[in-house]
Coordinates of C-alpha atoms in Angstrom, one line a residue:
Chain C
D162 CA -73.7 -78.5 -74.8
A163 CA -72.8 -81.9 -76.3
G164 CA -69.2 -80.8 -77.2
I165 CA -69.8 -81.1 -80.9
T166 CA -68.4 -78.7 -83.5
Q167 CA -68.9 -78.7 -87.2
S168 CA -66.7 -77.0 -89.8
P169 CA -67.2 -75.1 -91.9
R170 CA -70.5 -73.6 -90.7
H171 CA -71.3 -72.2 -94.1
K172 CA -70.0 -73.1 -97.6
V173 CA -70.8 -72.2 -101.1
T174 CA -69.3 -74.3 -103.8
E175 CA -69.8 -75.1 -107.5
T176 CA -71.2 -78.2 -109.1
G177 CA -68.6 -80.9 -109.6
T178 CA -66.2 -79.8 -106.9
P179 CA -65.3 -82.0 -103.9
V180 CA -66.4 -80.9 -100.5
T181 CA -65.5 -82.3 -97.1
L182 CA -67.4 -81.4 -93.9
R183 CA -65.9 -82.1 -90.5
C184 CA -67.6 -83.1 -87.3
H185 CA -65.5 -83.0 -84.1
Q186 CA -66.5 -84.3 -80.7
T187 CA -64.8 -83.9 -77.4
E188 CA -66.5 -86.6 -75.4
N189 CA -65.2 -89.8 -76.9
H190 CA -68.6 -91.2 -78.0
R191 CA -68.5 -94.3 -80.1
Y192 CA -71.5 -93.6 -82.4
M193 CA -71.6 -90.6 -84.7
Y194 CA -74.1 -89.7 -87.4
W195 CA -74.5 -87.4 -90.4
Y196 CA -78.0 -86.2 -91.3
R197 CA -79.2 -83.7 -93.9
Q198 CA -82.2 -81.4 -93.4
D199 CA -84.3 -80.3 -96.3
P200 CA -87.6 -78.4 -96.4
G201 CA -90.5 -80.9 -96.3
H202 CA -88.3 -83.8 -95.4
G203 CA -87.2 -83.4 -91.8
L204 CA -83.8 -84.9 -91.1
R205 CA -82.6 -88.0 -93.0
L206 CA -79.6 -90.2 -92.2
I207 CA -76.7 -90.1 -94.6
H208 CA -74.1 -92.3 -92.9
Y209 CA -73.2 -93.3 -89.4
S210 CA -70.1 -94.6 -87.6
Y211 CA -69.9 -97.1 -84.8
G212 CA -66.2 -96.8 -84.2
V213 CA -62.9 -95.9 -85.8
K214 CA -63.0 -97.1 -89.4
D215 CA -66.4 -98.6 -88.9
T216 CA -69.1 -96.9 -90.9
D217 CA -72.4 -97.8 -92.6
K218 CA -74.9 -96.3 -95.0
G219 CA -78.1 -94.5 -94.1
E220 CA -81.2 -93.7 -96.1
V221 CA -79.7 -91.1 -98.4
S222 CA -76.1 -92.2 -98.8
D223 CA -75.8 -91.9 -102.6
G224 CA -73.2 -89.3 -103.6
Y225 CA -71.6 -89.2 -100.1
S226 CA -68.7 -91.0 -98.4
V227 CA -67.5 -90.8 -94.9
S228 CA -64.3 -91.6 -92.9
R229 CA -63.4 -91.9 -89.3
S230 CA -59.8 -92.3 -88.6
K231 CA -60.0 -91.0 -85.0
T232 CA -62.7 -91.3 -82.4
E233 CA -63.2 -87.6 -82.3
D234 CA -63.6 -86.8 -86.0
F235 CA -66.2 -87.9 -88.5
L236 CA -65.8 -86.6 -92.0
L237 CA -68.4 -86.4 -94.7
T238 CA -67.3 -86.0 -98.3
L239 CA -69.2 -85.1 -101.4
E240 CA -67.0 -86.4 -104.1
S241 CA -68.5 -84.3 -106.8
A242 CA -71.1 -81.9 -105.4
T243 CA -74.5 -81.5 -107.2
S244 CA -77.2 -78.9 -106.7
S245 CA -79.4 -81.6 -105.1
Q246 CA -76.9 -81.7 -102.2
T247 CA -77.6 -78.2 -101.3
S248 CA -78.8 -78.7 -97.7
V249 CA -78.1 -78.2 -94.0
Y250 CA -75.9 -81.0 -92.7
F251 CA -76.1 -82.0 -89.1
C252 CA -73.7 -84.2 -87.2
A253 CA -74.8 -86.1 -84.1
I254 CA -73.3 -88.2 -81.4
R255 CA -75.1 -90.8 -79.4
R256 CA -74.5 -90.3 -75.8
G257 CA -74.6 -93.6 -73.9
A258 CA -74.0 -97.3 -74.4
S259 CA -77.6 -98.3 -75.1
S260 CA -78.7 -98.5 -78.8
T261 CA -81.6 -96.1 -78.1
D262 CA -79.8 -93.5 -76.1
T263 CA -80.3 -89.9 -77.0
Q264 CA -78.6 -88.3 -80.0
Y265 CA -77.3 -84.8 -79.6
F266 CA -76.6 -82.6 -82.6
G267 CA -73.9 -80.2 -83.7
P268 CA -74.7 -76.7 -84.9
G269 CA -75.1 -77.7 -88.5
T270 CA -73.3 -76.7 -91.8
R271 CA -75.2 -74.9 -94.5
L272 CA -74.0 -76.0 -97.9
T273 CA -75.0 -74.3 -101.1
V274 CA -74.0 -75.9 -104.4
L275 CA -74.3 -73.6 -107.4
Chain Z
A234 CA -91.7 -99.9 -92.1
Q235 CA -91.0 -97.2 -89.6
K236 CA -92.5 -93.8 -90.1
V237 CA -93.3 -90.6 -88.1
T238 CA -96.1 -88.3 -89.2
Q239 CA -96.5 -84.8 -88.0
A240 CA -99.7 -83.8 -89.8
Q241 CA -99.6 -80.1 -88.7
T242 CA -97.1 -78.3 -91.0
E243 CA -97.6 -74.9 -89.3
I244 CA -99.4 -73.6 -86.3
S245 CA -99.9 -70.0 -85.3
V246 CA -101.1 -69.0 -81.8
V247 CA -101.1 -65.9 -79.6
E248 CA -99.1 -65.7 -76.5
K249 CA -100.6 -67.5 -73.5
E250 CA -102.6 -69.9 -75.6
D251 CA -102.1 -73.6 -75.1
V252 CA -101.0 -75.6 -78.2
T253 CA -100.7 -79.3 -78.9
L254 CA -98.3 -80.7 -81.5
D255 CA -99.4 -84.0 -82.9
C256 CA -97.1 -86.9 -83.6
V257 CA -98.2 -90.3 -84.9
Y258 CA -95.7 -93.1 -85.5
E259 CA -95.5 -96.5 -87.2
T260 CA -93.2 -99.3 -86.1
R261 CA -93.2 -103.1 -86.0
D262 CA -90.7 -103.2 -83.2
T263 CA -91.9 -103.7 -79.6
T264 CA -89.0 -101.8 -78.2
Y265 CA -88.6 -98.3 -79.4
Y266 CA -88.0 -94.8 -78.2
L267 CA -89.7 -91.6 -79.1
F268 CA -88.1 -88.1 -79.0
W269 CA -89.0 -84.5 -79.4
Y270 CA -86.5 -81.9 -80.6
K271 CA -86.8 -78.2 -80.9
Q272 CA -85.2 -76.1 -83.7
P273 CA -85.4 -72.4 -82.9
P274 CA -84.8 -69.8 -85.6
S275 CA -81.0 -69.9 -84.8
G276 CA -81.0 -73.4 -86.3
E277 CA -79.6 -75.7 -83.7
L278 CA -81.5 -78.9 -82.7
V279 CA -82.3 -79.0 -79.0
F280 CA -83.3 -82.3 -77.3
L281 CA -86.5 -82.1 -75.3
I282 CA -87.6 -85.5 -74.3
R283 CA -87.0 -89.3 -74.7
R284 CA -89.7 -91.8 -74.0
N285 CA -89.5 -95.6 -74.2
S286 CA -92.2 -97.9 -75.5
F287 CA -92.9 -99.5 -72.1
D288 CA -93.6 -96.3 -70.2
E289 CA -96.9 -94.7 -71.1
Q290 CA -96.9 -92.3 -68.2
N291 CA -97.4 -88.7 -69.2
E292 CA -94.6 -86.4 -68.5
I293 CA -94.6 -82.7 -67.5
S294 CA -91.7 -80.4 -67.4
G295 CA -92.7 -76.8 -66.6
R296 CA -95.0 -75.6 -69.4
Y297 CA -94.3 -78.7 -71.5
S298 CA -96.1 -81.9 -71.3
W299 CA -96.2 -85.1 -73.3
N300 CA -98.9 -87.6 -73.8
F301 CA -97.9 -91.0 -75.0
Q302 CA -100.6 -93.4 -76.1
K303 CA -99.6 -96.8 -77.6
S304 CA -103.2 -97.6 -78.5
T305 CA -103.2 -94.8 -81.0
S306 CA -99.5 -94.8 -81.7
S307 CA -99.3 -91.1 -80.7
F308 CA -96.8 -89.0 -78.8
N309 CA -98.3 -85.6 -78.6
F310 CA -96.6 -82.5 -77.2
T311 CA -98.5 -79.7 -75.4
I312 CA -97.1 -76.3 -74.6
T313 CA -99.2 -74.5 -71.9
A314 CA -99.4 -70.7 -71.9
S315 CA -97.2 -70.4 -74.9
Q316 CA -94.6 -67.7 -75.2
V317 CA -92.8 -66.0 -78.1
V318 CA -89.7 -67.9 -77.3
D319 CA -91.5 -71.1 -78.0
S320 CA -91.5 -70.2 -81.7
A321 CA -89.6 -72.9 -83.4
V322 CA -89.8 -76.0 -85.6
Y323 CA -90.6 -79.0 -83.5
F324 CA -89.6 -82.5 -84.6
C325 CA -90.8 -85.8 -83.4
A326 CA -88.5 -88.8 -83.9
L327 CA -88.5 -92.6 -83.5
S328 CA -85.6 -94.9 -82.7
E329 CA -86.1 -98.7 -82.9
A330 CA -84.0 -101.0 -80.7
N331 CA -83.5 -103.5 -83.4
Q332 CA -82.5 -101.1 -86.2
A333 CA -78.9 -101.2 -87.2
G334 CA -77.1 -98.1 -86.0
T335 CA -80.4 -96.9 -84.4
A336 CA -80.7 -93.9 -86.5
L337 CA -83.5 -91.5 -85.7
I338 CA -86.5 -91.5 -88.0
F339 CA -87.8 -87.9 -88.1
G340 CA -91.2 -86.5 -88.9
K341 CA -91.2 -83.5 -91.2
G342 CA -91.6 -81.1 -88.4
T343 CA -94.3 -78.6 -87.2
T344 CA -93.5 -74.9 -87.3
L345 CA -94.9 -73.1 -84.3
S346 CA -95.3 -69.3 -84.5
V347 CA -96.3 -67.6 -81.3
S348 CA -97.2 -63.9 -81.6
S349 CA -97.4 -61.4 -78.8

């Protein structure tokens, strides 16, 4: 158990509405990540954070923003949700000081945009 | 560019059969790590193994074994005497030491179905 929780676990929303997903960790890790999982694509990085207020874009960042005001929380926001953002979203933490230490994942959030 | 290919989309076996999941990777970095994750039907992602590019020793953990070959850029995963509980999607992933943020590059996954 990597001490990662995600909320909500399931959400159904309508096109054009804003949505915020929360990732919470209890172990004080510096690096946190948001991935999305889609059939036929595996997992792809959306954004990541390397400290409080320090974030950067990943491979599929368009339409998403993130914030990290506290070490333990990493928020993913869809400013105006679209059907193409229907996906399962996973948060991850990197446990360890090395750049290639293992990432451990939260339980995921299933988001449906109608 | 970095890439991970899992050519087997789905594999079906009967319990007690051995099964090998293939993973081929591409990277220009000399320092990198390879991972396998398991995603059971419940949906969580479970870390199985991490291997660095300088260690080509095969690894065995119970019924699981991993074969890392730099010459063929492969990191294959074998389950011996498969069980129904092994049914899951298995992901191979790559992390490069010089990549900003060191995100994981995932393959598309192999769905393993083990029937009794």
